[in-house]
């Protein structure tokens, strides 16, 4: 891509960036920059409202210059063409500008720019420019698009080449976005044109440029103070000219006080409690409406008969831990036996459930292992059937051993056997959350471990119903 094409592309991109902002402003009256900005001292940041004639602007800027490789900055007295040096393709730049705007749509500006850089041989070099131009601008909504056209002089300098300058023309477009009434952000996209190397027919080469800066405006007139708001003596939101009761805070439609604000049918001045719904004759709340002997304000449930100390109904009259309304038998305590403990009623464990509490005969394991023997499956299937039929039951499965062998090994084995039983029941569809397991080892014997019969009894599995 040559420099001419790059310059046109830069200007096109800048135009594409500016156009949506203008289109949005014309369509909706605001842009993201305007809506995000806060006003300063109550002054709108609309560019159209800020526009005035006869003011000065002082600005600083920074950006990037894209030097042409076919420039004509060279030491014309040098015999070696190497003194016509090429600069790096991008040079950072800084600068100052000063402008005068006799009318809001047209101004003149003078600028100075300096860009430190290097040659392609990594020698220290720099570029600078002094220029002036006309500015045509159009204040629209929250942004001011503009175009510039002017000329000046641009120079290149290096330790090898020395300094050489050529006349320069430039043109470009940009946009100003207000930050406050006097301060604006400014974006410029330009093309700078100087004489092309080894030509004498006026052929130009191009140096595109992008800058972002701040501009401060001097000489703006002071905006007139906003008129004072209309008087509202009682502060009720109705101005005095429309308030029929200007010295008393009131309500719609006339600004006068409402005569029955609590809607209890008793108007002021008869209502002694105008902000509380009450009863005749004075409009105040009844102090013991639920007739439970506990007056307001001590009664926290004034519309329900209750008990001391707060006047609210006793949520657990039978003290069984199941509160009303979950308690189906509020006057009879729940029997905490692991069966339907959540309904609040006394009950007995069904006989078919009792068969699977305590020591469960018929559950056997391989010697020294947690592997359930096949002959145990009918017993376990029966337990699974009962647990399925009574879905509220929760059980603890505990494993027990005799005292033969190391204690720790027996505890581990008893835990593994309890876990094996749980795994079997879960495999039959019982929710694992309803079953806990425990390994007691030899610590809870039910018979004498000194006899073979006693040891056989101690090697067992027990089911225990858990209370809710």
Tab-separated table of C-alpha atoms in Angstrom, residues 15-223:
chain	number	residue	atom	x	y	z
A	15	UNK	CA	-14.947	9.738	8.589
A	16	UNK	CA	-16.539	6.400	9.411
A	17	UNK	CA	-15.839	7.030	13.108
A	18	UNK	CA	-17.348	10.515	13.058
A	19	UNK	CA	-20.442	9.741	10.930
A	20	UNK	CA	-22.187	7.324	13.359
A	21	UNK	CA	-21.759	9.860	16.162
A	22	UNK	CA	-23.419	12.535	14.030
A	23	UNK	CA	-26.158	10.195	12.844
A	24	UNK	CA	-26.919	9.157	16.390
A	25	UNK	CA	-27.038	12.795	17.466
A	26	UNK	CA	-29.443	13.766	14.681
A	27	UNK	CA	-31.696	10.762	15.359
A	28	UNK	CA	-31.832	10.800	19.140
A	29	UNK	CA	-30.428	14.132	20.293
A	30	UNK	CA	-27.607	12.507	22.300
A	31	UNK	CA	-24.481	10.399	21.923
A	32	UNK	CA	-22.818	7.980	24.368
A	33	UNK	CA	-20.185	10.614	25.160
A	34	UNK	CA	-22.845	13.218	25.911
A	35	UNK	CA	-25.036	10.903	27.987
A	36	UNK	CA	-22.056	9.678	30.016
A	37	UNK	CA	-20.762	13.200	30.728
A	38	UNK	CA	-21.893	15.164	33.743
A	39	UNK	CA	-22.720	18.854	33.444
A	40	UNK	CA	-20.454	21.445	35.036
A	41	UNK	CA	-22.220	23.989	37.256
A	42	UNK	CA	-25.529	23.046	35.673
A	43	UNK	CA	-24.334	23.958	32.128
A	44	UNK	CA	-25.272	21.556	29.333
A	45	UNK	CA	-22.378	19.981	27.407
A	46	UNK	CA	-24.315	20.115	24.118
A	47	UNK	CA	-21.939	21.409	21.448
A	48	UNK	CA	-24.774	23.359	19.845
A	49	UNK	CA	-25.479	25.167	23.130
A	50	UNK	CA	-21.756	25.854	23.694
A	51	UNK	CA	-21.307	27.366	20.214
A	52	UNK	CA	-20.468	31.068	20.275
A	53	UNK	CA	-18.654	33.612	18.082
A	54	UNK	CA	-15.299	35.328	18.707
A	55	UNK	CA	-13.322	32.991	20.985
A	56	UNK	CA	-9.808	31.514	21.267
A	57	UNK	CA	-8.687	27.902	21.590
A	58	UNK	CA	-5.407	26.618	22.993
A	59	UNK	CA	-4.614	22.943	22.574
A	60	UNK	CA	-2.043	20.200	23.075
A	61	UNK	CA	-1.953	16.958	21.148
A	62	UNK	CA	-0.076	13.694	20.682
A	63	UNK	CA	-0.298	11.001	18.084
A	64	UNK	CA	1.484	9.186	15.276
A	65	UNK	CA	3.028	10.381	12.011
A	66	UNK	CA	3.607	7.918	9.169
A	67	UNK	CA	6.614	9.362	7.238
A	68	UNK	CA	6.837	8.669	3.507
A	69	UNK	CA	9.806	6.653	2.296
A	70	UNK	CA	10.001	8.816	-0.872
A	71	UNK	CA	10.378	12.204	0.857
A	72	UNK	CA	12.795	14.837	-0.398
A	73	UNK	CA	14.489	15.616	2.930
A	74	UNK	CA	18.191	15.253	2.095
A	75	UNK	CA	21.563	16.904	2.092
A	76	UNK	CA	21.552	18.331	-1.448
A	77	UNK	CA	25.309	18.955	-1.329
A	78	UNK	CA	26.146	15.331	-0.587
A	79	UNK	CA	27.507	13.205	-3.363
A	80	UNK	CA	26.309	9.950	-1.857
A	81	UNK	CA	22.599	9.302	-2.220
A	82	UNK	CA	22.698	7.425	1.067
A	83	UNK	CA	22.278	10.809	2.672
A	84	UNK	CA	18.687	10.703	1.456
A	85	UNK	CA	17.607	8.689	4.498
A	86	UNK	CA	14.435	6.695	5.102
A	87	UNK	CA	12.706	7.097	8.455
A	88	UNK	CA	10.947	4.431	10.518
A	89	UNK	CA	7.398	3.847	9.264
A	90	UNK	CA	5.759	5.224	12.451
A	91	UNK	CA	6.953	8.217	14.463
A	92	UNK	CA	5.340	9.345	17.748
A	93	UNK	CA	4.611	13.042	17.878
A	94	UNK	CA	3.594	15.864	20.227
A	95	UNK	CA	2.534	19.408	19.522
A	96	UNK	CA	0.786	22.656	20.406
A	97	UNK	CA	-1.921	24.569	18.541
A	98	UNK	CA	-3.525	27.998	18.848
A	99	UNK	CA	-6.749	29.006	17.149
A	100	UNK	CA	-9.024	32.011	16.709
A	101	UNK	CA	-12.701	31.627	15.748
A	102	UNK	CA	-14.307	34.911	14.674
A	103	UNK	CA	-17.520	32.994	14.032
A	104	UNK	CA	-18.639	29.638	15.381
A	105	UNK	CA	-18.390	27.891	11.996
A	106	UNK	CA	-14.972	29.144	10.833
A	107	UNK	CA	-11.556	29.660	12.405
A	108	UNK	CA	-7.820	29.841	11.763
A	109	UNK	CA	-5.175	27.832	13.598
A	110	UNK	CA	-1.398	27.710	13.900
A	111	UNK	CA	0.438	24.550	15.010
A	112	UNK	CA	3.869	23.278	15.879
A	113	UNK	CA	4.699	19.549	15.806
A	114	UNK	CA	7.765	17.529	16.806
A	115	UNK	CA	8.269	13.780	16.159
A	116	UNK	CA	11.391	12.009	17.468
A	117	UNK	CA	12.188	8.845	15.486
A	118	UNK	CA	14.984	6.836	13.867
A	119	UNK	CA	16.157	6.034	10.386
A	120	UNK	CA	15.887	2.537	8.991
A	121	UNK	CA	19.594	2.189	9.920
A	122	UNK	CA	18.668	2.925	13.557
A	123	UNK	CA	20.298	6.334	13.564
A	124	UNK	CA	18.703	9.023	15.712
A	125	UNK	CA	16.431	11.308	13.689
A	126	UNK	CA	13.465	13.646	14.026
A	127	UNK	CA	10.707	15.357	12.056
A	128	UNK	CA	9.040	18.688	12.761
A	129	UNK	CA	6.464	20.926	11.185
A	130	UNK	CA	5.145	24.468	11.509
A	131	UNK	CA	1.799	24.989	9.817
A	132	UNK	CA	-1.376	27.020	9.635
A	133	UNK	CA	-4.822	26.219	8.308
A	134	UNK	CA	-8.456	27.174	8.024
A	135	UNK	CA	-10.954	25.255	10.142
A	136	UNK	CA	-14.561	24.765	9.074
A	137	UNK	CA	-16.755	23.227	11.770
A	138	UNK	CA	-20.400	22.436	12.451
A	139	UNK	CA	-21.605	22.283	16.091
A	140	UNK	CA	-24.134	19.440	16.257
A	141	UNK	CA	-25.590	18.021	19.474
A	142	UNK	CA	-22.774	16.710	21.655
A	143	UNK	CA	-20.054	16.706	18.960
A	144	UNK	CA	-18.485	19.190	16.544
A	145	UNK	CA	-17.168	17.690	13.302
A	146	UNK	CA	-14.660	19.786	11.368
A	147	UNK	CA	-12.350	19.863	8.363
A	148	UNK	CA	-8.968	21.599	7.964
A	149	UNK	CA	-7.004	22.825	4.935
A	150	UNK	CA	-3.674	24.626	5.090
A	151	UNK	CA	0.057	24.678	4.591
A	152	UNK	CA	3.390	25.212	6.268
A	153	UNK	CA	6.807	23.694	6.336
A	154	UNK	CA	7.967	20.180	7.301
A	155	UNK	CA	11.551	19.170	7.999
A	156	UNK	CA	13.590	16.061	8.631
A	157	UNK	CA	16.810	15.861	10.621
A	158	UNK	CA	19.453	13.257	11.369
A	159	UNK	CA	23.072	13.200	12.476
A	160	UNK	CA	24.132	12.046	8.993
A	161	UNK	CA	21.855	14.120	6.816
A	162	UNK	CA	21.648	17.264	8.886
A	163	UNK	CA	18.425	19.264	8.582
A	164	UNK	CA	16.356	19.828	5.456
A	165	UNK	CA	12.852	21.304	5.147
A	166	UNK	CA	10.293	21.504	2.354
A	167	UNK	CA	7.005	23.344	1.872
A	168	UNK	CA	4.038	21.229	2.975
A	169	UNK	CA	0.317	21.185	2.307
A	170	UNK	CA	-2.159	19.345	4.512
A	171	UNK	CA	-5.853	18.570	4.770
A	172	UNK	CA	-7.932	16.459	7.149
A	173	UNK	CA	-11.076	15.924	9.177
A	174	UNK	CA	-11.812	15.438	12.873
A	175	UNK	CA	-14.273	15.820	15.704
A	176	UNK	CA	-14.406	17.696	19.020
A	177	UNK	CA	-16.288	16.195	21.984
A	178	UNK	CA	-16.920	18.446	25.038
A	179	UNK	CA	-15.743	17.409	28.494
A	180	UNK	CA	-16.927	20.639	30.131
A	181	UNK	CA	-18.132	23.964	28.772
A	182	UNK	CA	-14.567	25.127	28.055
A	183	UNK	CA	-12.650	21.820	27.652
A	184	UNK	CA	-12.930	19.415	24.701
A	185	UNK	CA	-11.357	16.201	23.456
A	186	UNK	CA	-10.200	16.513	19.844
A	187	UNK	CA	-9.372	13.850	17.248
A	188	UNK	CA	-7.650	14.693	13.932
A	189	UNK	CA	-6.876	12.556	10.875
A	190	UNK	CA	-4.760	14.263	8.196
A	191	UNK	CA	-2.586	13.847	5.152
A	192	UNK	CA	0.589	15.969	4.892
A	193	UNK	CA	2.047	16.407	1.393
A	194	UNK	CA	5.642	17.394	0.596
A	195	UNK	CA	7.819	17.230	-2.501
A	196	UNK	CA	8.594	13.729	-3.707
A	197	UNK	CA	12.213	12.632	-4.019
A	198	UNK	CA	14.007	13.206	-7.372
A	199	UNK	CA	11.162	15.195	-8.938
A	200	UNK	CA	11.026	18.731	-10.168
A	201	UNK	CA	7.489	18.727	-11.537
A	202	UNK	CA	5.713	19.332	-8.236
A	203	UNK	CA	4.830	15.672	-7.592
A	204	UNK	CA	3.876	15.186	-3.928
A	205	UNK	CA	4.427	12.363	-1.467
A	206	UNK	CA	2.178	11.732	1.538
A	207	UNK	CA	2.704	11.612	5.323
A	208	UNK	CA	-0.571	10.469	7.029
A	209	UNK	CA	-1.105	11.576	10.630
A	210	UNK	CA	-3.440	10.697	13.529
A	211	UNK	CA	-3.617	12.812	16.717
A	212	UNK	CA	-5.653	13.015	19.907
A	213	UNK	CA	-5.605	16.162	22.008
A	214	UNK	CA	-7.236	18.522	24.504
A	215	UNK	CA	-8.479	22.020	23.612
A	216	UNK	CA	-9.320	24.782	26.075
A	217	UNK	CA	-11.611	27.617	25.007
A	218	UNK	CA	-11.116	31.212	26.167
A	219	UNK	CA	-13.614	34.060	25.864
A	220	UNK	CA	-16.901	32.175	26.314
A	221	UNK	CA	-19.695	34.307	27.708
A	222	UNK	CA	-21.234	33.455	31.040
A	223	UNK	CA	-24.511	31.632	30.795
